Coordinates of C-alpha atoms and ligand atoms in Angstrom, one line a residue:
X96 CA 85.8 37.2 30.4
X97 CA 87.2 40.0 32.5
X98 CA 90.5 40.1 34.5
X99 CA 88.5 39.4 37.7
X100 CA 87.0 36.2 36.1
X101 CA 90.3 34.5 35.2
X102 CA 91.2 33.4 38.8
X103 CA 87.9 31.4 38.8
X104 CA 89.2 28.9 36.2
X105 CA 90.7 25.9 37.9
X106 CA 93.2 25.5 35.0
X107 CA 94.6 28.1 32.6
X108 CA 92.0 28.5 29.7
X109 CA 93.3 27.3 26.3
X110 CA 94.4 30.1 23.9
X111 CA 91.8 31.5 21.5
X112 CA 92.3 30.0 18.0
X113 CA 92.6 32.8 15.4
X114 CA 93.6 33.5 11.8
X115 CA 95.5 36.5 10.6
X116 CA 93.8 39.1 8.5
X117 CA 95.5 39.9 5.1
X118 CA 97.3 43.2 5.1
X119 CA 96.6 43.9 8.8
X120 CA 98.0 43.0 12.2
X121 CA 94.5 42.1 13.4
X122 CA 93.1 38.6 14.0
X123 CA 89.9 36.8 13.3
X124 CA 88.9 34.6 16.3
X125 CA 88.0 31.0 15.2
X126 CA 85.0 29.4 16.9
X127 CA 83.9 26.2 15.1
X128 CA 85.2 24.7 11.9
X129 CA 82.5 23.2 9.7
X130 CA 83.6 21.2 6.7
X131 CA 81.4 20.1 3.8
X132 CA 82.0 16.7 2.1
X133 CA 82.0 16.0 -1.6
X134 CA 81.2 19.5 -2.9
X135 CA 82.9 19.2 -6.2
X136 CA 81.5 16.6 -8.6
X137 CA 84.9 15.4 -9.9
X138 CA 86.1 14.8 -6.3
X139 CA 82.9 12.9 -5.4
X140 CA 83.5 10.7 -8.3
X141 CA 87.2 10.0 -7.4
X142 CA 86.0 9.0 -3.9
X143 CA 83.6 6.5 -5.4
X144 CA 80.3 8.5 -5.0
X145 CA 77.5 9.7 -7.3
X146 CA 78.1 13.4 -8.2
X147 CA 74.4 14.2 -8.3
X148 CA 73.1 16.9 -6.0
X149 CA 72.4 14.8 -2.9
X150 CA 71.9 16.9 0.2
X151 CA 75.2 18.3 1.6
X152 CA 76.7 16.7 4.7
X153 CA 79.1 18.2 7.2
X154 CA 81.7 17.2 9.7
X155 CA 83.6 19.4 12.2
X156 CA 87.2 20.1 13.1
X157 CA 88.1 21.6 16.5
X158 CA 89.1 25.3 16.3
X159 CA 92.6 24.4 17.5
X160 CA 93.2 22.4 14.3
X161 CA 93.5 25.8 12.5
X162 CA 97.1 27.0 12.1
X163 CA 98.7 29.7 10.1
X164 CA 102.4 29.2 10.6
X165 CA 103.2 27.8 7.2
X166 CA 104.0 24.3 8.4
X167 CA 102.2 21.0 8.6
X168 CA 103.8 18.5 11.1
X169 CA 103.2 15.0 9.7
X170 CA 100.7 13.5 12.2
X171 CA 101.0 10.2 14.0
X172 CA 99.1 7.0 13.2
X173 CA 98.7 7.2 9.4
X174 CA 100.5 6.0 6.3
X175 CA 98.3 8.1 4.0
X176 CA 98.0 11.7 4.9
X177 CA 96.3 13.6 2.0
X178 CA 95.8 17.3 1.0
X179 CA 92.5 18.9 0.2
X180 CA 92.6 22.6 -0.9
X181 CA 89.5 24.5 0.0
X182 CA 88.0 28.0 0.1
X183 CA 87.4 29.0 3.7
X184 CA 84.4 31.1 4.5
X185 CA 84.6 33.1 7.8
X186 CA 81.3 34.2 9.4
X187 CA 81.0 37.6 11.1
X188 CA 77.4 37.2 12.0
X189 CA 75.6 34.1 13.4
X190 CA 72.0 33.1 13.0
X191 CA 69.5 30.3 12.6
X192 CA 67.3 29.5 9.6
X193 CA 69.2 32.0 7.4
X194 CA 67.6 32.4 4.0
X195 CA 69.8 31.7 1.0
X196 CA 69.2 35.3 -0.2
X197 CA 70.6 36.8 3.0
X198 CA 73.4 34.3 3.6
X199 CA 76.3 36.3 2.2
X200 CA 75.6 39.1 4.5
X201 CA 76.7 36.8 7.4
X202 CA 80.2 36.4 5.8
X203 CA 83.1 38.4 7.2
X204 CA 85.7 37.2 4.8
X205 CA 87.4 34.4 2.8
X206 CA 90.7 32.6 2.7
X207 CA 92.5 29.5 1.5
X208 CA 92.7 26.4 3.8
X209 CA 93.8 22.8 3.7
X210 CA 91.5 20.0 5.0
X211 CA 94.4 17.6 5.8
X212 CA 93.1 14.1 6.1
X213 CA 94.5 10.8 7.5
X214 CA 92.8 9.0 4.6
X215 CA 93.6 5.5 5.8
X216 CA 92.0 6.2 9.2
X217 CA 89.0 7.9 7.6
X218 CA 88.5 5.0 5.2
X219 CA 88.6 2.5 8.2
X220 CA 86.1 4.7 10.1
X221 CA 83.8 4.8 7.1
X222 CA 84.0 1.0 6.7
X223 CA 83.1 0.5 10.3
X224 CA 80.3 3.1 10.4
X225 CA 82.3 5.2 12.9
X226 CA 82.7 9.0 13.2
X227 CA 85.4 10.6 11.0
X228 CA 87.2 12.6 13.7
X229 CA 90.2 10.3 13.8
X230 CA 90.8 10.9 10.1
X231 CA 89.9 14.6 10.0
X232 CA 90.2 16.3 13.4
X233 CA 93.8 16.2 14.6
X234 CA 96.4 18.7 15.6
X235 CA 97.4 21.1 12.7
X236 CA 94.9 19.5 10.3
X237 CA 93.6 22.8 9.0
X238 CA 96.6 25.0 7.9
X239 CA 95.1 28.2 6.5
X240 CA 96.3 31.4 5.0
X241 CA 95.2 34.9 6.1
X242 CA 91.6 35.9 5.7
X243 CA 90.6 38.7 3.3
X244 CA 87.5 40.8 4.3
X245 CA 84.5 40.6 2.0
X246 CA 84.2 44.3 2.3
X247 CA 87.4 44.5 0.3
X248 CA 87.3 41.5 -2.1
X249 CA 83.6 40.8 -2.4
X250 CA 82.1 37.3 -2.5
X251 CA 84.1 35.0 -4.8
X252 CA 81.8 32.6 -6.7
X253 CA 84.3 31.7 -9.5
X254 CA 88.1 31.4 -9.9
X255 CA 90.8 28.9 -10.2
X256 CA 91.6 26.7 -7.2
X257 CA 94.7 24.6 -7.4
X258 CA 97.3 22.7 -5.3
X259 CA 100.8 21.7 -6.2
X260 CA 103.1 19.4 -4.3
X261 CA 106.9 20.0 -5.0
X262 CA 106.0 21.9 -8.2
X263 CA 103.7 19.2 -9.6
X264 CA 100.0 20.1 -10.1
X265 CA 97.8 17.8 -8.1
X266 CA 94.5 19.5 -7.7
X267 CA 92.8 21.8 -10.2
X268 CA 89.3 23.2 -10.3
X269 CA 87.2 26.3 -10.2
X270 CA 85.1 27.7 -7.4
X271 CA 82.1 27.7 -9.8
X272 CA 82.2 23.9 -9.8
X273 CA 80.9 23.7 -6.2
X274 CA 77.7 21.5 -6.1
X275 CA 76.3 23.5 -3.2
X276 CA 77.1 27.2 -3.5
X277 CA 78.3 29.2 -0.5
X278 CA 74.9 30.8 0.2
X279 CA 73.2 27.4 0.1
X280 CA 75.9 25.9 2.4
X281 CA 75.3 28.7 5.0
X282 CA 71.5 28.4 4.8
X283 CA 71.7 24.6 5.1
X284 CA 74.1 24.7 8.1
X285 CA 71.9 27.3 9.8
X286 CA 68.9 24.9 9.8
X287 CA 70.9 22.4 11.8
X288 CA 73.1 24.6 13.9
X289 CA 72.9 28.0 15.6
X290 CA 75.7 29.6 13.6
X291 CA 77.9 31.9 15.6
X292 CA 80.3 34.7 14.7
X293 CA 83.8 33.2 14.3
X294 CA 82.5 30.0 12.8
X295 CA 84.4 29.1 9.6
X296 CA 83.3 26.8 6.8
X297 CA 85.7 24.7 4.6
X298 CA 83.7 24.5 1.4
X299 CA 85.0 21.2 -0.1
X300 CA 87.8 20.3 -2.4
X301 CA 88.2 19.7 -6.2
X302 CA 89.5 16.5 -7.7
X303 CA 93.1 15.3 -7.3
X304 CA 93.6 14.7 -3.6
X305 CA 96.7 12.8 -2.8
X306 CA 99.3 11.9 -0.2
X307 CA 102.1 14.1 1.2
X308 CA 105.4 13.2 2.9
X309 CA 107.7 15.0 5.3
X310 CA 109.7 17.6 3.4
X311 CA 107.1 18.2 0.8
X312 CA 106.2 21.8 -0.2
X313 CA 102.4 22.3 -0.7
X314 CA 101.4 25.3 -2.7
X315 CA 97.7 26.2 -2.5
X316 CA 96.3 28.9 -4.7
X317 CA 92.9 30.5 -5.2
X318 CA 92.5 33.3 -7.8
X319 CA 92.5 36.6 -6.0
X320 CA 94.1 35.4 -2.8
X321 CA 97.7 35.6 -1.5
X322 CA 99.7 32.5 -2.1
X323 CA 99.6 29.8 0.7
X324 CA 102.7 27.7 0.9
X325 CA 102.9 24.9 3.5
X326 CA 105.9 22.8 4.4
X327 CA 105.3 19.3 5.6
X328 CA 107.6 18.8 8.6
Ligands
MN422 MN1 87.5 18.5 2.7

């Protein structure tokens, strides 16, 4: 868009969603937010599913679910809002039918994110065979930390991933426990979608998901990344 285009919009265009870049004042613009379900065996089991390597499935959040202000306003309509700590993959290059071997070259960087979930509404939607958006895709439902460029940190395939609430350990796992590895996730997504620069992928959560309440302090950690602390307001 150029300056001369903007008067053509009949309303003011929404702001571009973006994530900060670690150690920089620059921003990564967020396009779509793909989320993979049940990508750690122990979490699949706790949700009542077979941990075998069934094909991955995905759902989406809107880009404006992504926030980076250190807060999570408790959303309306739910009595059971749960945390899911996840590694975020940010794509710098798009593509279709990306081979597994080439997939990591499409990654710009990585970060920590929370796939906050209105679990009661998600469970109801599942039971009724309805889409998950009401449980997953709501304002502030993807609080994230800053992204670190792969050119600086490489491509993490292992390392502790944990989440504490008010100092109590809730979730604990290792990135190496992902059922579908990051290159496979990118390759699979690219068979169904024309991936675009700015797309981010939330890569699934280890076991131990649980509820939060207003006032809680969520502390999400992945080895090698800056701490992500989120206050539930
Ligand atoms: Mn998730």
